[in-house]
Amino acid sequence: MPRFRYTAVGPDGRSLAGELEASDAAAAAADFGTRGIMLQSLDRLKEDGDGLLSSAPSPRAITRFLGELALMLRSGLPLDEALALSAQGQPARLGRIVLAVRREVLGGASFVQALERHPGVFTQDIVAMAKVADATGDLDGVFAAVAAQRERSHHLGEKVTGALRYPAFLIVSAVGVLVFFLVNVIPNFSGLFADSGSDPGALVRFVLALSDGLIANETNLEAGLAALFLAGFLAWRTASVRAALFAAFLRVPGIAGVWRLWRTARFLSNLSVLLGQGVPLTEALKVLQDAVGAEGRAMLATVGDAVRRGGRLHEALGTVTLLPPVAVRMVRIGEETGELSKVAGEAGNLYAVQLEKRLDGLAAVIGPTAILVIAGLIGGLMVTIMSALVSVNQAVL
C-alpha cells in the first residue's frame, strides 16, 4: 500500500507531521477529515517493494502482532521494548511499521497518535481500543480482547472462503480437463470422421469445430488469458471494482444469505467487544462501519446519526435492513436490561453458529453437485464422440 508524508493541523491547533499508509491520496485525505484534522500537504513516498506486487500486511499478521504485544505488556515489558521485540517476529513490511510506531512513541507521540499515522494497517477499531486502553491503563487486557475477537472473525472468514474454495477448484479443474480433451484427444478422431464421409451429427461437428478453433488460435488464446489475468489483477486493486464484483457475487443463490449471517455475527461480536472495553456507543458505531461492508456502511451511518441525536440503537436499527429482525429484538433486550455488551456478544455467537451450520450445509450440497455436473459434461461429451464413432464404423461395414 502506498505511503505518504504529510503535514497537517490538528483539532487543537497543533502542527502535525509524519507518514501514513493509505490506498490513495483521496483515502488519506478522507481519513484526516473524519478525525477533524486539516491537511496541509500530502506527498507520496517511494520505498522498497513499492509496485504492483506490494501489499499491506495481512489481517492475520496484524492480529498476531496485537496478541504478542498484549502478552509482552502483560509480562511487564515497557511499551517501547515490547514493540521492539514484537517487530522481530513479524513479516518484513509489518515489522518496519511497528518499528516506525516505536520511533514515534520514543519521539514524544502517544501510542494512539503513532497508530493513527498508519491507518492502512491499524484500522479504526484498533485505534479506538487503543484510546480506551490509554484512558484505562489496561493496554494488555484491551489488546488481548481485540486479538481474540479478530481471531474469531478470521475463523469465520476462513469458513466462508473454505466453503467456496472446493467447488471453485472443481470447476477450474473441469475446465482444464475439458480443454485438454479438446486439444489433445478430439483431434485424433477428426480424421476418422473426415475419411468416412458421413455426417457425425450437429453436436459432434460443433465439438470438432471447437477443437480446431482452440488449436488454430492457441497462441492468441494464451496471450488473451495472460492479458485477462493482468487486467483482473489490476482491476482487483481498485476499491470500486472490488465493490462491484462483490455486489455481483452476492447475487449468486445462497451467497447473500451467508453474507448476511456473517455480517450480523461480525457486527454484534465486535459491538460487544467495543462496548465491553468502554468505547462509547456512538464511537463504536463509527468504528464498525469497516465491519459491515460497502453496502452496509451507509445504513450504519444512518443508525449512528439517529443514536447521536438521542435515539435508541434498536429503534435506529429497525429502520434499516442491516440486521435481521431477531437480532434487532435481541439488541432491544440488551438496551432495556442495561447489558447490551453481554447480549450482543451472545447474539453474535448464536449467529456465528448459524453461519457455520449454513456453510456446512452448502458444502455438503455444492461439492457433490459440482462433481455430478462436471462428470455429466465430460462424460456426455465422450459418449457423444464414441456414439458417433460407432455409427461411422457401422456405415463403413
Short mmCIF file of C-alpha atoms in Angstrom, two decimals:
data_model
loop_
_atom_site.label_atom_id
_atom_site.label_comp_id
_atom_site.label_asym_id
_atom_site.label_seq_id
_atom_site.Cartn_x
_atom_site.Cartn_y
_atom_site.Cartn_z
CA MET A 1 0.00 0.00 0.00
CA PRO A 2 1.39 3.48 -0.83
CA ARG A 3 3.00 5.58 1.88
CA PHE A 4 2.53 9.34 2.17
CA ARG A 5 4.35 12.07 4.09
CA TYR A 6 2.01 14.72 5.44
CA THR A 7 1.84 17.97 7.36
CA ALA A 8 -1.41 19.00 8.99
CA VAL A 9 -3.06 20.96 11.78
CA GLY A 10 -4.89 19.02 14.48
CA PRO A 11 -8.28 19.89 16.01
CA ASP A 12 -6.46 21.55 18.90
CA GLY A 13 -4.37 23.74 16.57
CA ARG A 14 -1.13 21.78 17.00
CA SER A 15 1.05 21.16 13.95
CA LEU A 16 1.29 17.51 12.92
CA ALA A 17 3.77 15.80 10.63
CA GLY A 18 4.51 12.20 9.85
CA GLU A 19 3.95 9.31 7.47
CA LEU A 20 0.95 7.09 6.86
CA GLU A 21 -0.27 4.32 4.58
CA ALA A 22 -3.45 4.62 2.51
CA SER A 23 -4.90 3.15 -0.67
CA ASP A 24 -4.57 6.54 -2.39
CA ALA A 25 -4.28 10.26 -1.65
CA ALA A 26 -8.06 10.70 -1.58
CA ALA A 27 -8.44 7.97 1.03
CA ALA A 28 -5.69 9.55 3.15
CA ALA A 29 -7.34 12.98 2.93
CA ALA A 30 -10.74 11.49 3.80
CA ASP A 31 -9.27 9.79 6.86
CA PHE A 32 -7.85 13.09 8.11
CA GLY A 33 -11.20 14.78 7.51
CA THR A 34 -13.11 12.25 9.62
CA ARG A 35 -10.75 12.99 12.51
CA GLY A 36 -11.10 16.77 12.22
CA ILE A 37 -7.53 17.26 11.02
CA MET A 38 -6.81 19.96 8.42
CA LEU A 39 -4.39 18.58 5.84
CA GLN A 40 -1.72 20.99 4.57
CA SER A 41 0.47 18.80 2.36
CA LEU A 42 0.48 15.17 1.26
CA ASP A 43 3.32 13.64 -0.78
CA ARG A 44 3.60 10.04 -1.87
CA LEU A 45 6.84 8.31 -0.90
CA LYS A 46 8.73 5.76 -2.95
CA GLU A 47 10.03 2.84 -0.96
CA ASP A 48 11.49 -0.59 -1.44
CA GLY A 49 8.88 -3.01 -2.67
CA ASP A 50 6.59 -0.27 -3.92
CA GLY A 51 4.88 -1.55 -7.05
CA LEU A 52 2.22 -3.84 -8.38
CA LEU A 53 3.07 -6.70 -6.06
CA SER A 54 3.37 -4.67 -2.86
CA SER A 55 0.60 -5.01 -0.34
CA ALA A 56 -0.31 -4.11 3.19
CA PRO A 57 0.35 -6.61 5.98
CA SER A 58 -2.28 -9.31 6.15
CA PRO A 59 -5.06 -9.04 8.75
CA ARG A 60 -3.80 -12.31 10.23
CA ALA A 61 -0.32 -10.85 10.74
CA ILE A 62 -1.77 -7.75 12.42
CA THR A 63 -3.87 -9.92 14.74
CA ARG A 64 -0.83 -11.98 15.67
CA PHE A 65 1.13 -8.80 16.39
CA LEU A 66 -1.62 -7.48 18.68
CA GLY A 67 -1.74 -10.76 20.59
CA GLU A 68 2.04 -10.86 21.01
CA LEU A 69 2.14 -7.21 22.08
CA ALA A 70 -0.55 -7.86 24.70
CA LEU A 71 1.40 -10.86 26.03
CA MET A 72 4.65 -8.89 26.30
CA LEU A 73 2.96 -5.98 28.05
CA ARG A 74 1.28 -8.39 30.47
CA SER A 75 4.71 -9.82 31.31
CA GLY A 76 5.82 -6.36 32.46
CA LEU A 77 7.82 -5.07 29.50
CA PRO A 78 7.69 -1.32 28.78
CA LEU A 79 5.83 -0.38 25.60
CA ASP A 80 8.95 0.55 23.60
CA GLU A 81 10.68 -2.74 24.43
CA ALA A 82 7.51 -4.72 23.68
CA LEU A 83 7.24 -3.03 20.29
CA ALA A 84 10.91 -3.70 19.51
CA LEU A 85 10.62 -7.39 20.40
CA SER A 86 7.30 -7.97 18.65
CA ALA A 87 8.64 -6.33 15.46
CA GLN A 88 11.31 -9.03 15.18
CA GLY A 89 8.83 -11.85 14.62
CA GLN A 90 6.64 -10.10 12.06
CA PRO A 91 6.70 -10.09 8.25
CA ALA A 92 9.20 -7.54 6.96
CA ARG A 93 6.65 -4.89 5.99
CA LEU A 94 4.73 -5.07 9.27
CA GLY A 95 7.98 -5.17 11.21
CA ARG A 96 9.08 -1.88 9.62
CA ILE A 97 5.75 -0.28 10.51
CA VAL A 98 5.95 -1.49 14.13
CA LEU A 99 9.45 -0.06 14.42
CA ALA A 100 8.16 3.22 12.95
CA VAL A 101 5.46 3.27 15.65
CA ARG A 102 8.15 2.69 18.27
CA ARG A 103 10.26 5.58 16.91
CA GLU A 104 7.25 7.88 17.00
CA VAL A 105 6.46 6.88 20.60
CA LEU A 106 10.07 7.47 21.64
CA GLY A 107 9.91 10.80 19.80
CA GLY A 108 7.13 12.03 22.08
CA ALA A 109 3.95 10.92 20.31
CA SER A 110 1.37 8.98 22.24
CA PHE A 111 0.77 5.36 21.28
CA VAL A 112 -2.63 6.30 19.87
CA GLN A 113 -1.13 9.07 17.73
CA ALA A 114 1.53 6.69 16.44
CA LEU A 115 -1.11 4.15 15.43
CA GLU A 116 -3.23 6.83 13.75
CA ARG A 117 -0.34 7.64 11.45
CA HIS A 118 -0.68 4.20 9.84
CA PRO A 119 -4.41 3.90 9.03
CA GLY A 120 -3.77 1.39 6.27
CA VAL A 121 -2.53 -1.07 8.90
CA PHE A 122 -4.13 -0.09 12.21
CA THR A 123 -7.81 0.31 11.42
CA GLN A 124 -10.36 2.41 13.28
CA ASP A 125 -11.32 -0.39 15.66
CA ILE A 126 -7.71 -0.86 16.77
CA VAL A 127 -7.22 2.88 17.25
CA ALA A 128 -10.49 3.19 19.18
CA MET A 129 -9.49 0.37 21.51
CA ALA A 130 -6.05 1.93 21.95
CA LYS A 131 -7.75 5.16 23.07
CA VAL A 132 -9.73 3.18 25.64
CA ALA A 133 -6.58 1.42 26.81
CA ASP A 134 -4.77 4.74 27.07
CA ALA A 135 -7.56 6.09 29.27
CA THR A 136 -7.82 3.00 31.49
CA GLY A 137 -4.16 1.99 31.57
CA ASP A 138 -5.09 -1.58 30.60
CA LEU A 139 -3.30 -1.80 27.27
CA ASP A 140 -2.51 -5.51 27.55
CA GLY A 141 -6.05 -6.51 28.52
CA VAL A 142 -7.68 -4.41 25.81
CA PHE A 143 -5.39 -5.63 23.04
CA ALA A 144 -5.79 -9.23 24.20
CA ALA A 145 -9.55 -8.81 23.79
CA VAL A 146 -9.06 -7.22 20.35
CA ALA A 147 -6.77 -10.05 19.22
CA ALA A 148 -9.21 -12.71 20.46
CA GLN A 149 -12.14 -11.10 18.65
CA ARG A 150 -10.16 -10.65 15.44
CA GLU A 151 -9.12 -14.31 15.64
CA ARG A 152 -12.76 -15.37 15.83
CA SER A 153 -13.54 -13.12 12.87
CA HIS A 154 -10.69 -14.67 10.87
CA HIS A 155 -12.05 -18.12 11.68
CA LEU A 156 -15.49 -17.22 10.34
CA GLY A 157 -13.99 -15.65 7.23
CA GLU A 158 -11.91 -18.75 6.56
CA LYS A 159 -15.01 -20.90 6.95
CA VAL A 160 -16.72 -18.83 4.26
CA THR A 161 -13.80 -18.95 1.82
CA GLY A 162 -13.19 -22.62 2.59
CA ALA A 163 -16.78 -23.49 1.69
CA LEU A 164 -16.30 -21.85 -1.72
CA ARG A 165 -12.74 -22.96 -2.41
CA TYR A 166 -13.53 -26.64 -3.08
CA PRO A 167 -16.23 -26.12 -5.73
CA ALA A 168 -14.10 -23.40 -7.33
CA PHE A 169 -11.21 -25.88 -7.54
CA LEU A 170 -13.51 -28.47 -9.11
CA ILE A 171 -14.74 -26.00 -11.73
CA VAL A 172 -11.22 -24.87 -12.66
CA SER A 173 -10.06 -28.49 -12.83
CA ALA A 174 -13.02 -29.42 -15.03
CA VAL A 175 -12.27 -26.59 -17.44
CA GLY A 176 -8.64 -27.74 -17.61
CA VAL A 177 -9.66 -31.35 -18.31
CA LEU A 178 -12.15 -30.22 -20.95
CA VAL A 179 -9.56 -28.08 -22.74
CA PHE A 180 -7.03 -30.94 -22.61
CA PHE A 181 -9.64 -33.29 -24.05
CA LEU A 182 -10.49 -30.88 -26.87
CA VAL A 183 -6.88 -30.09 -27.76
CA ASN A 184 -5.21 -33.49 -27.35
CA VAL A 185 -7.89 -36.18 -27.70
CA ILE A 186 -10.54 -34.93 -30.13
CA PRO A 187 -8.04 -34.25 -32.99
CA ASN A 188 -7.26 -37.98 -33.05
CA PHE A 189 -10.85 -38.67 -34.13
CA SER A 190 -11.39 -35.80 -36.56
CA GLY A 191 -9.55 -37.63 -39.35
CA LEU A 192 -11.78 -40.68 -38.95
CA PHE A 193 -14.92 -38.60 -39.34
CA ALA A 194 -13.47 -36.79 -42.36
CA ASP A 195 -12.41 -40.03 -44.09
CA SER A 196 -15.76 -41.72 -43.50
CA GLY A 197 -17.63 -39.07 -45.45
CA SER A 198 -20.69 -39.49 -43.23
CA ASP A 199 -22.36 -36.78 -41.17
CA PRO A 200 -21.47 -37.32 -37.48
CA GLY A 201 -24.24 -35.02 -36.26
CA ALA A 202 -24.54 -31.38 -35.27
CA LEU A 203 -23.15 -31.83 -31.75
CA VAL A 204 -20.05 -33.69 -32.94
CA ARG A 205 -19.49 -31.10 -35.70
CA PHE A 206 -19.62 -28.38 -33.03
CA VAL A 207 -17.10 -30.24 -30.84
CA LEU A 208 -14.75 -30.77 -33.79
CA ALA A 209 -15.01 -27.10 -34.79
CA LEU A 210 -14.34 -26.03 -31.20
CA SER A 211 -11.29 -28.29 -31.05
CA ASP A 212 -9.95 -26.95 -34.36
CA GLY A 213 -10.54 -23.38 -33.20
CA LEU A 214 -8.63 -23.90 -29.95
CA ILE A 215 -5.68 -25.46 -31.74
CA ALA A 216 -5.57 -22.84 -34.50
CA ASN A 217 -5.72 -19.92 -32.06
CA GLU A 218 -3.64 -21.38 -29.24
CA THR A 219 -1.13 -18.52 -29.18
CA ASN A 220 -3.81 -15.85 -29.30
CA LEU A 221 -5.79 -17.58 -26.55
CA GLU A 222 -2.73 -17.81 -24.30
CA ALA A 223 -1.98 -14.12 -24.84
CA GLY A 224 -5.63 -13.26 -24.20
CA LEU A 225 -5.70 -15.26 -20.97
CA ALA A 226 -2.49 -13.58 -19.79
CA ALA A 227 -3.92 -10.15 -20.61
CA LEU A 228 -7.19 -11.04 -18.89
CA PHE A 229 -5.32 -12.19 -15.78
CA LEU A 230 -3.26 -8.99 -15.68
CA ALA A 231 -6.33 -6.81 -16.21
CA GLY A 232 -8.17 -8.68 -13.48
CA PHE A 233 -5.21 -8.28 -11.12
CA LEU A 234 -5.03 -4.53 -11.73
CA ALA A 235 -8.80 -4.13 -11.50
CA TRP A 236 -8.90 -6.03 -8.20
CA ARG A 237 -6.59 -3.43 -6.68
CA THR A 238 -9.27 -0.77 -7.33
CA ALA A 239 -11.78 -0.46 -4.49
CA SER A 240 -14.71 0.43 -6.76
CA VAL A 241 -14.10 -2.63 -8.94
CA ARG A 242 -13.88 -4.91 -5.90
CA ALA A 243 -17.14 -3.46 -4.59
CA ALA A 244 -18.88 -4.04 -7.95
CA LEU A 245 -17.62 -7.61 -8.19
CA PHE A 246 -18.66 -8.29 -4.62
CA ALA A 247 -22.14 -6.91 -5.29
CA ALA A 248 -22.44 -9.21 -8.31
CA PHE A 249 -21.16 -12.15 -6.27
CA LEU A 250 -23.88 -11.59 -3.68
CA ARG A 251 -26.50 -12.22 -6.37
CA VAL A 252 -25.42 -15.88 -6.59
CA PRO A 253 -28.13 -18.05 -4.97
CA GLY A 254 -27.24 -18.94 -1.39
CA ILE A 255 -24.35 -16.47 -1.11
CA ALA A 256 -26.43 -13.48 0.01
CA GLY A 257 -27.80 -15.42 3.00
CA VAL A 258 -24.30 -16.48 4.05
CA TRP A 259 -23.05 -12.90 3.78
CA ARG A 260 -25.92 -11.54 5.90
CA LEU A 261 -25.22 -14.11 8.62
CA TRP A 262 -21.51 -13.32 8.56
CA ARG A 263 -22.16 -9.56 8.65
CA THR A 264 -24.60 -9.93 11.56
CA ALA A 265 -22.25 -12.16 13.56
CA ARG A 266 -19.30 -9.85 12.99
CA PHE A 267 -21.23 -6.67 13.79
CA LEU A 268 -22.70 -8.00 17.04
CA SER A 269 -19.45 -9.62 18.23
CA ASN A 270 -17.37 -6.52 17.52
CA LEU A 271 -20.01 -4.30 19.12
CA SER A 272 -19.84 -6.47 22.24
CA VAL A 273 -16.05 -6.18 22.47
CA LEU A 274 -16.01 -2.42 21.88
CA LEU A 275 -18.73 -1.70 24.44
CA GLY A 276 -17.23 -4.17 26.89
CA GLN A 277 -13.92 -2.32 26.80
CA GLY A 278 -15.57 1.05 27.40
CA VAL A 279 -15.85 2.51 23.90
CA PRO A 280 -18.88 4.87 23.73
CA LEU A 281 -21.75 3.60 21.59
CA THR A 282 -21.55 6.45 19.07
CA GLU A 283 -17.83 5.89 18.60
CA ALA A 284 -18.35 2.12 18.36
CA LEU A 285 -20.90 2.56 15.57
CA LYS A 286 -18.45 4.75 13.67
CA VAL A 287 -15.71 2.15 14.06
CA LEU A 288 -17.98 -0.71 13.00
CA GLN A 289 -18.51 0.77 9.54
CA ASP A 290 -15.48 -1.27 8.46
CA ALA A 291 -17.18 -4.48 9.64
CA VAL A 292 -20.39 -4.33 7.60
CA GLY A 293 -19.15 -4.00 4.03
CA ALA A 294 -19.67 -1.25 1.48
CA GLU A 295 -23.43 -1.76 1.15
CA GLY A 296 -23.91 -1.73 4.94
CA ARG A 297 -21.78 1.35 5.59
CA ALA A 298 -24.47 3.82 4.54
CA MET A 299 -27.07 2.04 6.66
CA LEU A 300 -24.81 2.08 9.72
CA ALA A 301 -24.07 5.77 9.16
CA THR A 302 -27.84 6.38 9.29
CA VAL A 303 -28.05 4.39 12.52
CA GLY A 304 -25.15 6.33 14.01
CA ASP A 305 -26.75 9.67 13.17
CA ALA A 306 -30.00 8.60 14.84
CA VAL A 307 -28.18 7.46 18.00
CA ARG A 308 -26.17 10.69 18.19
CA ARG A 309 -29.47 12.61 18.08
CA GLY A 310 -30.62 10.71 21.16
CA GLY A 311 -32.40 7.74 19.60
CA ARG A 312 -32.24 4.17 20.86
CA LEU A 313 -29.99 1.76 19.00
CA HIS A 314 -32.66 -0.89 18.41
CA GLU A 315 -35.08 1.74 17.07
CA ALA A 316 -32.46 3.04 14.64
CA LEU A 317 -31.57 -0.50 13.53
CA GLY A 318 -35.25 -1.18 12.92
CA THR A 319 -35.36 1.49 10.21
CA VAL A 320 -32.71 -0.22 8.05
CA THR A 321 -32.06 -3.76 6.85
CA LEU A 322 -28.59 -4.06 8.33
CA LEU A 323 -29.59 -6.80 10.82
CA PRO A 324 -32.37 -9.40 10.73
CA PRO A 325 -35.44 -8.65 12.90
CA VAL A 326 -34.49 -11.26 15.52
CA ALA A 327 -31.09 -9.62 16.01
CA VAL A 328 -32.73 -6.21 16.39
CA ARG A 329 -35.02 -7.61 19.09
CA MET A 330 -32.01 -9.02 20.92
CA VAL A 331 -30.36 -5.59 20.79
CA ARG A 332 -33.54 -4.11 22.28
CA ILE A 333 -33.40 -6.63 25.13
CA GLY A 334 -29.78 -5.69 25.77
CA GLU A 335 -30.62 -2.00 25.89
CA GLU A 336 -33.62 -2.49 28.16
CA THR A 337 -31.66 -4.65 30.62
CA GLY A 338 -28.58 -2.44 30.54
CA GLU A 339 -26.41 -5.35 29.34
CA LEU A 340 -26.05 -4.52 25.66
CA SER A 341 -22.44 -5.69 25.51
CA LYS A 342 -23.25 -9.10 27.01
CA VAL A 343 -26.39 -9.67 24.94
CA ALA A 344 -24.67 -8.55 21.73
CA GLY A 345 -21.84 -10.99 22.39
CA GLU A 346 -24.23 -13.88 22.98
CA ALA A 347 -26.21 -12.95 19.87
CA GLY A 348 -23.01 -12.75 17.84
CA ASN A 349 -22.04 -16.24 18.98
CA LEU A 350 -25.51 -17.50 18.06
CA TYR A 351 -25.27 -16.13 14.54
CA ALA A 352 -21.72 -17.46 14.20
CA VAL A 353 -23.04 -20.96 14.97
CA GLN A 354 -25.83 -20.48 12.43
CA LEU A 355 -23.27 -19.37 9.86
CA GLU A 356 -21.12 -22.45 10.39
CA LYS A 357 -24.15 -24.72 10.04
CA ARG A 358 -25.20 -22.93 6.86
CA LEU A 359 -21.70 -23.28 5.42
CA ASP A 360 -21.54 -26.97 6.29
CA GLY A 361 -24.89 -27.46 4.56
CA LEU A 362 -23.77 -25.58 1.46
CA ALA A 363 -20.52 -27.53 1.29
CA ALA A 364 -22.46 -30.80 1.54
CA VAL A 365 -24.61 -29.76 -1.44
CA ILE A 366 -22.22 -27.77 -3.64
CA GLY A 367 -19.41 -30.34 -3.74
CA PRO A 368 -21.43 -33.36 -4.96
CA THR A 369 -23.49 -31.16 -7.28
CA ALA A 370 -20.37 -29.75 -8.91
CA ILE A 371 -18.95 -33.26 -9.34
CA LEU A 372 -22.17 -34.50 -10.95
CA VAL A 373 -22.37 -31.55 -13.34
CA ILE A 374 -18.73 -31.86 -14.34
CA ALA A 375 -18.99 -35.62 -14.77
CA GLY A 376 -22.14 -35.14 -16.84
CA LEU A 377 -20.48 -32.63 -19.16
CA ILE A 378 -17.27 -34.56 -19.75
CA GLY A 379 -18.97 -37.95 -19.75
CA GLY A 380 -21.66 -36.72 -22.13
CA LEU A 381 -19.01 -35.37 -24.49
CA MET A 382 -17.16 -38.68 -24.52
CA VAL A 383 -20.37 -40.68 -25.03
CA THR A 384 -21.32 -38.41 -27.94
CA ILE A 385 -17.94 -38.92 -29.63
CA MET A 386 -17.97 -42.67 -29.07
CA SER A 387 -21.54 -42.99 -30.37
CA ALA A 388 -20.56 -41.09 -33.50
CA LEU A 389 -17.55 -43.39 -33.98
CA VAL A 390 -19.76 -46.46 -33.66
CA SER A 391 -22.12 -45.02 -36.25
CA VAL A 392 -19.20 -44.36 -38.62
CA ASN A 393 -17.90 -47.92 -38.20
CA GLN A 394 -21.33 -49.36 -38.87
CA ALA A 395 -21.64 -47.23 -42.00
CA VAL A 396 -18.25 -48.45 -43.25
CA LEU A 397 -19.16 -52.07 -42.58
#
